[in-house]
């Protein structure tokens, strides 16, 4: 693949202005990659992402501690694009994970006929504009996603049931937790806003020791 890229670039006379790095993107260190091309941040990412590794690629670069990209422009499966750009009411774990770090926008759809041969699924191009700081204030990223993952472990269940099983609370603990955060226990996980997830994370952080003892 790298050989083909270099040959095509050479044929177009632009091989000297483009550096081809043959590497597993999930193993790439952004700082080292920038150094290879003598570039400085900010930087952006452009790619046509395979469905199987779309989420891992987004997660890797959005959670990057040393050097996050300023933006990511990617062509992905249409269904996934709809999922990560969804509004509260249709949020998923992936949507919360992306929108916590970036503003996500679907730019346009790409029909199957645009490819040869046509794939089985439609595609879409999305733009992720990475935030200077996470969308909501949280006690810690780890605590926030512990709560979010717990809720989405059973996305079709009512929140009090999903959270009871997802974060190991006593029977009535989830109801008390949700009511204390002014969230209706019968709601579904996908209806919560990022602000409401953050509220749950803060409350759990403040009461973790008490509830850990009750759950034993």
mmCIF file of C-alpha atoms in Angstrom:
data_model
loop_
_atom_site.group_PDB
_atom_site.id
_atom_site.type_symbol
_atom_site.label_atom_id
_atom_site.label_comp_id
_atom_site.label_asym_id
_atom_site.label_seq_id
_atom_site.Cartn_x
_atom_site.Cartn_y
_atom_site.Cartn_z
ATOM 1 C CA UNK A 1 0.000 0.000 0.000
ATOM 2 C CA UNK A 2 2.775 2.469 0.903
ATOM 3 C CA UNK A 3 4.665 1.509 -2.271
ATOM 4 C CA UNK A 4 1.595 2.228 -4.419
ATOM 5 C CA UNK A 5 1.097 5.578 -2.702
ATOM 6 C CA UNK A 6 4.701 6.612 -3.292
ATOM 7 C CA UNK A 7 4.546 5.524 -6.940
ATOM 8 C CA UNK A 8 1.356 7.483 -7.587
ATOM 9 C CA UNK A 9 2.718 10.570 -5.851
ATOM 10 C CA UNK A 10 5.951 10.337 -7.857
ATOM 11 C CA UNK A 11 3.960 10.092 -11.088
ATOM 12 C CA UNK A 12 2.201 13.321 -10.175
ATOM 13 C CA UNK A 13 5.433 15.048 -9.220
ATOM 14 C CA UNK A 14 4.465 15.691 -5.613
ATOM 15 C CA UNK A 15 6.358 12.898 -3.867
ATOM 16 C CA UNK A 16 8.864 15.302 -2.327
ATOM 17 C CA UNK A 17 6.179 17.334 -0.575
ATOM 18 C CA UNK A 18 4.363 14.326 0.911
ATOM 19 C CA UNK A 19 5.764 11.887 3.454
ATOM 20 C CA UNK A 20 4.255 8.390 3.407
ATOM 21 C CA UNK A 21 4.433 6.591 6.754
ATOM 22 C CA UNK A 22 3.495 2.920 6.692
ATOM 23 C CA UNK A 23 2.112 2.207 10.153
ATOM 24 C CA UNK A 24 -0.883 0.856 12.042
ATOM 25 C CA UNK A 25 -2.957 3.949 12.798
ATOM 26 C CA UNK A 26 -4.043 2.508 16.146
ATOM 27 C CA UNK A 27 -0.373 2.251 17.139
ATOM 28 C CA UNK A 28 0.612 5.682 15.835
ATOM 29 C CA UNK A 29 2.001 8.237 18.267
ATOM 30 C CA UNK A 30 0.842 11.696 17.067
ATOM 31 C CA UNK A 31 3.910 13.425 18.508
ATOM 32 C CA UNK A 32 6.259 11.046 16.690
ATOM 33 C CA UNK A 33 4.234 11.276 13.478
ATOM 34 C CA UNK A 34 4.429 15.070 13.502
ATOM 35 C CA UNK A 35 8.176 14.870 14.074
ATOM 36 C CA UNK A 36 8.573 12.593 11.038
ATOM 37 C CA UNK A 37 7.198 15.322 8.781
ATOM 38 C CA UNK A 38 8.805 18.200 10.693
ATOM 39 C CA UNK A 39 5.364 19.590 11.508
ATOM 40 C CA UNK A 40 3.987 21.377 14.535
ATOM 41 C CA UNK A 41 0.505 21.233 16.040
ATOM 42 C CA UNK A 42 -2.285 21.979 15.539
ATOM 43 C CA UNK A 43 -2.943 19.166 13.099
ATOM 44 C CA UNK A 44 -5.973 17.505 11.542
ATOM 45 C CA UNK A 45 -6.832 14.002 10.380
ATOM 46 C CA UNK A 46 -8.486 12.984 7.113
ATOM 47 C CA UNK A 47 -9.478 9.445 6.277
ATOM 48 C CA UNK A 48 -11.878 6.905 4.828
ATOM 49 C CA UNK A 49 -12.365 4.722 7.882
ATOM 50 C CA UNK A 50 -13.229 1.011 7.792
ATOM 51 C CA UNK A 51 -16.360 0.274 9.804
ATOM 52 C CA UNK A 52 -14.626 -2.218 12.108
ATOM 53 C CA UNK A 53 -12.127 0.329 13.441
ATOM 54 C CA UNK A 54 -14.112 3.592 13.265
ATOM 55 C CA UNK A 55 -14.832 3.675 16.986
ATOM 56 C CA UNK A 56 -11.293 2.653 18.054
ATOM 57 C CA UNK A 57 -9.749 5.359 15.829
ATOM 58 C CA UNK A 58 -12.064 8.068 17.162
ATOM 59 C CA UNK A 59 -11.433 6.907 20.715
ATOM 60 C CA UNK A 60 -7.666 6.806 20.275
ATOM 61 C CA UNK A 61 -7.279 10.332 18.957
ATOM 62 C CA UNK A 62 -10.040 12.022 20.957
ATOM 63 C CA UNK A 63 -8.655 10.583 24.192
ATOM 64 C CA UNK A 64 -5.074 11.454 23.247
ATOM 65 C CA UNK A 65 -3.391 13.088 26.237
ATOM 66 C CA UNK A 66 -0.286 14.561 24.621
ATOM 67 C CA UNK A 67 -1.551 15.910 21.317
ATOM 68 C CA UNK A 68 -5.197 15.753 20.258
ATOM 69 C CA UNK A 69 -6.010 16.707 16.654
ATOM 70 C CA UNK A 70 -7.767 20.042 16.146
ATOM 71 C CA UNK A 71 -10.259 18.353 13.830
ATOM 72 C CA UNK A 72 -11.069 15.054 12.153
ATOM 73 C CA UNK A 73 -12.675 14.762 8.714
ATOM 74 C CA UNK A 74 -13.733 11.207 7.974
ATOM 75 C CA UNK A 75 -15.893 9.145 5.671
ATOM 76 C CA UNK A 76 -17.636 6.459 7.683
ATOM 77 C CA UNK A 77 -20.666 4.214 7.489
ATOM 78 C CA UNK A 78 -23.853 6.304 7.224
ATOM 79 C CA UNK A 79 -25.490 4.598 10.170
ATOM 80 C CA UNK A 80 -22.489 5.339 12.376
ATOM 81 C CA UNK A 81 -22.461 8.972 11.222
ATOM 82 C CA UNK A 82 -26.101 9.296 12.244
ATOM 83 C CA UNK A 83 -25.319 7.717 15.590
ATOM 84 C CA UNK A 84 -22.440 9.998 16.570
ATOM 85 C CA UNK A 85 -24.233 13.178 15.471
ATOM 86 C CA UNK A 86 -27.513 12.291 17.202
ATOM 87 C CA UNK A 87 -29.326 14.601 19.602
ATOM 88 C CA UNK A 88 -30.522 13.655 23.103
ATOM 89 C CA UNK A 89 -33.339 11.185 22.737
ATOM 90 C CA UNK A 90 -31.313 9.050 20.346
ATOM 91 C CA UNK A 91 -27.887 9.144 21.967
ATOM 92 C CA UNK A 92 -25.719 6.048 22.237
ATOM 93 C CA UNK A 93 -22.539 5.300 24.137
ATOM 94 C CA UNK A 94 -20.574 6.120 20.983
ATOM 95 C CA UNK A 95 -22.366 9.451 20.564
ATOM 96 C CA UNK A 96 -21.643 10.489 24.148
ATOM 97 C CA UNK A 97 -18.014 9.352 23.781
ATOM 98 C CA UNK A 98 -17.523 11.508 20.671
ATOM 99 C CA UNK A 99 -19.586 14.532 21.686
ATOM 100 C CA UNK A 100 -17.853 14.744 25.068
ATOM 101 C CA UNK A 101 -14.652 15.657 23.197
ATOM 102 C CA UNK A 102 -15.854 17.187 19.922
ATOM 103 C CA UNK A 103 -18.641 18.924 18.038
ATOM 104 C CA UNK A 104 -19.840 16.357 15.518
ATOM 105 C CA UNK A 105 -21.480 17.325 12.221
ATOM 106 C CA UNK A 106 -22.578 15.182 9.300
ATOM 107 C CA UNK A 107 -21.557 17.097 6.165
ATOM 108 C CA UNK A 108 -23.103 14.945 3.446
ATOM 109 C CA UNK A 109 -24.055 11.412 2.454
ATOM 110 C CA UNK A 110 -22.193 9.284 -0.078
ATOM 111 C CA UNK A 111 -24.301 6.803 -2.021
ATOM 112 C CA UNK A 112 -23.190 3.253 -2.816
ATOM 113 C CA UNK A 113 -22.958 4.074 -6.525
ATOM 114 C CA UNK A 114 -20.037 6.434 -5.846
ATOM 115 C CA UNK A 115 -17.819 3.367 -5.363
ATOM 116 C CA UNK A 116 -16.675 0.648 -7.730
ATOM 117 C CA UNK A 117 -17.711 -1.938 -6.861
ATOM 118 C CA UNK A 118 -20.655 -0.538 -4.807
ATOM 119 C CA UNK A 119 -20.492 -1.566 -1.117
ATOM 120 C CA UNK A 120 -23.418 -2.989 0.819
ATOM 121 C CA UNK A 121 -23.852 0.148 2.951
ATOM 122 C CA UNK A 122 -24.119 3.900 2.437
ATOM 123 C CA UNK A 123 -21.407 6.226 3.679
ATOM 124 C CA UNK A 124 -21.271 9.766 5.015
ATOM 125 C CA UNK A 125 -18.610 12.384 5.625
ATOM 126 C CA UNK A 126 -18.449 13.806 9.142
ATOM 127 C CA UNK A 127 -16.480 16.623 10.696
ATOM 128 C CA UNK A 128 -15.369 16.437 14.312
ATOM 129 C CA UNK A 129 -14.179 19.776 15.673
ATOM 130 C CA UNK A 130 -12.278 18.901 18.820
ATOM 131 C CA UNK A 131 -13.152 21.052 21.832
ATOM 132 C CA UNK A 132 -10.551 22.959 23.822
ATOM 133 C CA UNK A 133 -11.992 21.222 26.882
ATOM 134 C CA UNK A 134 -14.644 18.511 27.350
ATOM 135 C CA UNK A 135 -18.251 19.522 26.738
ATOM 136 C CA UNK A 136 -19.170 19.250 30.423
ATOM 137 C CA UNK A 137 -17.365 19.571 33.723
ATOM 138 C CA UNK A 138 -16.859 16.169 35.344
ATOM 139 C CA UNK A 139 -15.121 14.908 38.500
ATOM 140 C CA UNK A 140 -12.860 12.850 36.243
ATOM 141 C CA UNK A 141 -13.103 11.404 32.754
ATOM 142 C CA UNK A 142 -12.827 7.934 34.265
ATOM 143 C CA UNK A 143 -15.751 8.496 36.651
ATOM 144 C CA UNK A 144 -17.893 10.098 33.932
ATOM 145 C CA UNK A 145 -17.515 7.185 31.527
ATOM 146 C CA UNK A 146 -17.896 4.640 34.303
ATOM 147 C CA UNK A 147 -21.402 6.012 34.830
ATOM 148 C CA UNK A 148 -22.175 6.389 31.108
ATOM 149 C CA UNK A 149 -21.009 2.853 30.287
ATOM 150 C CA UNK A 150 -23.019 1.532 33.215
ATOM 151 C CA UNK A 151 -26.172 3.171 31.899
ATOM 152 C CA UNK A 152 -25.694 2.055 28.302
ATOM 153 C CA UNK A 153 -24.908 -1.516 29.266
ATOM 154 C CA UNK A 154 -28.691 -2.018 29.086
ATOM 155 C CA UNK A 155 -29.805 0.816 26.763
ATOM 156 C CA UNK A 156 -33.393 -0.379 26.384
ATOM 157 C CA UNK A 157 -34.064 -0.584 30.092
ATOM 158 C CA UNK A 158 -35.297 2.213 32.314
ATOM 159 C CA UNK A 159 -32.430 4.131 33.868
ATOM 160 C CA UNK A 160 -32.930 2.909 37.412
ATOM 161 C CA UNK A 161 -32.691 -0.711 36.235
ATOM 162 C CA UNK A 162 -29.821 -0.063 33.830
ATOM 163 C CA UNK A 163 -27.734 1.751 36.437
ATOM 164 C CA UNK A 164 -28.496 -0.764 39.190
ATOM 165 C CA UNK A 165 -26.966 -3.497 37.037
ATOM 166 C CA UNK A 166 -24.343 -1.355 35.336
ATOM 167 C CA UNK A 167 -22.648 0.151 38.392
ATOM 168 C CA UNK A 168 -23.619 -2.382 41.087
ATOM 169 C CA UNK A 169 -25.943 -0.369 43.298
ATOM 170 C CA UNK A 170 -28.319 -1.681 45.990
ATOM 171 C CA UNK A 171 -31.942 -2.153 44.808
ATOM 172 C CA UNK A 172 -33.213 1.317 45.706
ATOM 173 C CA UNK A 173 -29.887 3.083 45.295
ATOM 174 C CA UNK A 174 -30.303 3.963 41.618
ATOM 175 C CA UNK A 175 -33.732 5.490 42.180
ATOM 176 C CA UNK A 176 -32.417 7.641 45.025
ATOM 177 C CA UNK A 177 -29.406 8.620 42.902
ATOM 178 C CA UNK A 178 -31.538 9.653 39.913
ATOM 179 C CA UNK A 179 -34.093 11.530 41.995
ATOM 180 C CA UNK A 180 -31.305 13.397 43.797
ATOM 181 C CA UNK A 181 -30.060 14.506 40.357
ATOM 182 C CA UNK A 182 -33.603 15.472 39.307
ATOM 183 C CA UNK A 183 -33.736 12.807 36.611
ATOM 184 C CA UNK A 184 -36.841 10.664 36.139
ATOM 185 C CA UNK A 185 -35.870 7.031 36.963
ATOM 186 C CA UNK A 186 -38.112 5.658 34.205
ATOM 187 C CA UNK A 187 -36.234 7.429 31.405
ATOM 188 C CA UNK A 188 -34.035 5.495 28.976
ATOM 189 C CA UNK A 189 -30.234 6.062 28.810
ATOM 190 C CA UNK A 190 -30.393 7.516 25.302
ATOM 191 C CA UNK A 191 -32.582 10.419 26.425
ATOM 192 C CA UNK A 192 -30.025 11.941 28.805
ATOM 193 C CA UNK A 193 -27.973 14.974 27.846
ATOM 194 C CA UNK A 194 -24.238 15.181 28.518
ATOM 195 C CA UNK A 195 -25.041 17.622 31.321
ATOM 196 C CA UNK A 196 -27.291 15.044 32.998
ATOM 197 C CA UNK A 197 -24.627 12.326 32.718
ATOM 198 C CA UNK A 198 -22.149 14.753 34.286
ATOM 199 C CA UNK A 199 -24.600 15.459 37.116
ATOM 200 C CA UNK A 200 -24.853 11.725 37.799
ATOM 201 C CA UNK A 201 -21.065 11.391 37.754
ATOM 202 C CA UNK A 202 -20.613 14.211 40.283
ATOM 203 C CA UNK A 203 -23.228 12.754 42.621
ATOM 204 C CA UNK A 204 -21.674 9.303 42.429
ATOM 205 C CA UNK A 205 -18.241 10.757 43.108
ATOM 206 C CA UNK A 206 -19.553 12.448 46.250
ATOM 207 C CA UNK A 207 -21.415 9.366 47.492
ATOM 208 C CA UNK A 208 -19.251 6.530 46.177
ATOM 209 C CA UNK A 209 -17.945 5.363 49.546
ATOM 210 C CA UNK A 210 -21.421 5.146 51.076
ATOM 211 C CA UNK A 211 -22.895 3.203 48.188
ATOM 212 C CA UNK A 212 -19.878 0.920 47.856
ATOM 213 C CA UNK A 213 -20.388 -0.180 51.453
ATOM 214 C CA UNK A 214 -24.131 -0.787 50.907
ATOM 215 C CA UNK A 215 -23.499 -2.813 47.761
ATOM 216 C CA UNK A 216 -21.180 -5.258 49.549
#
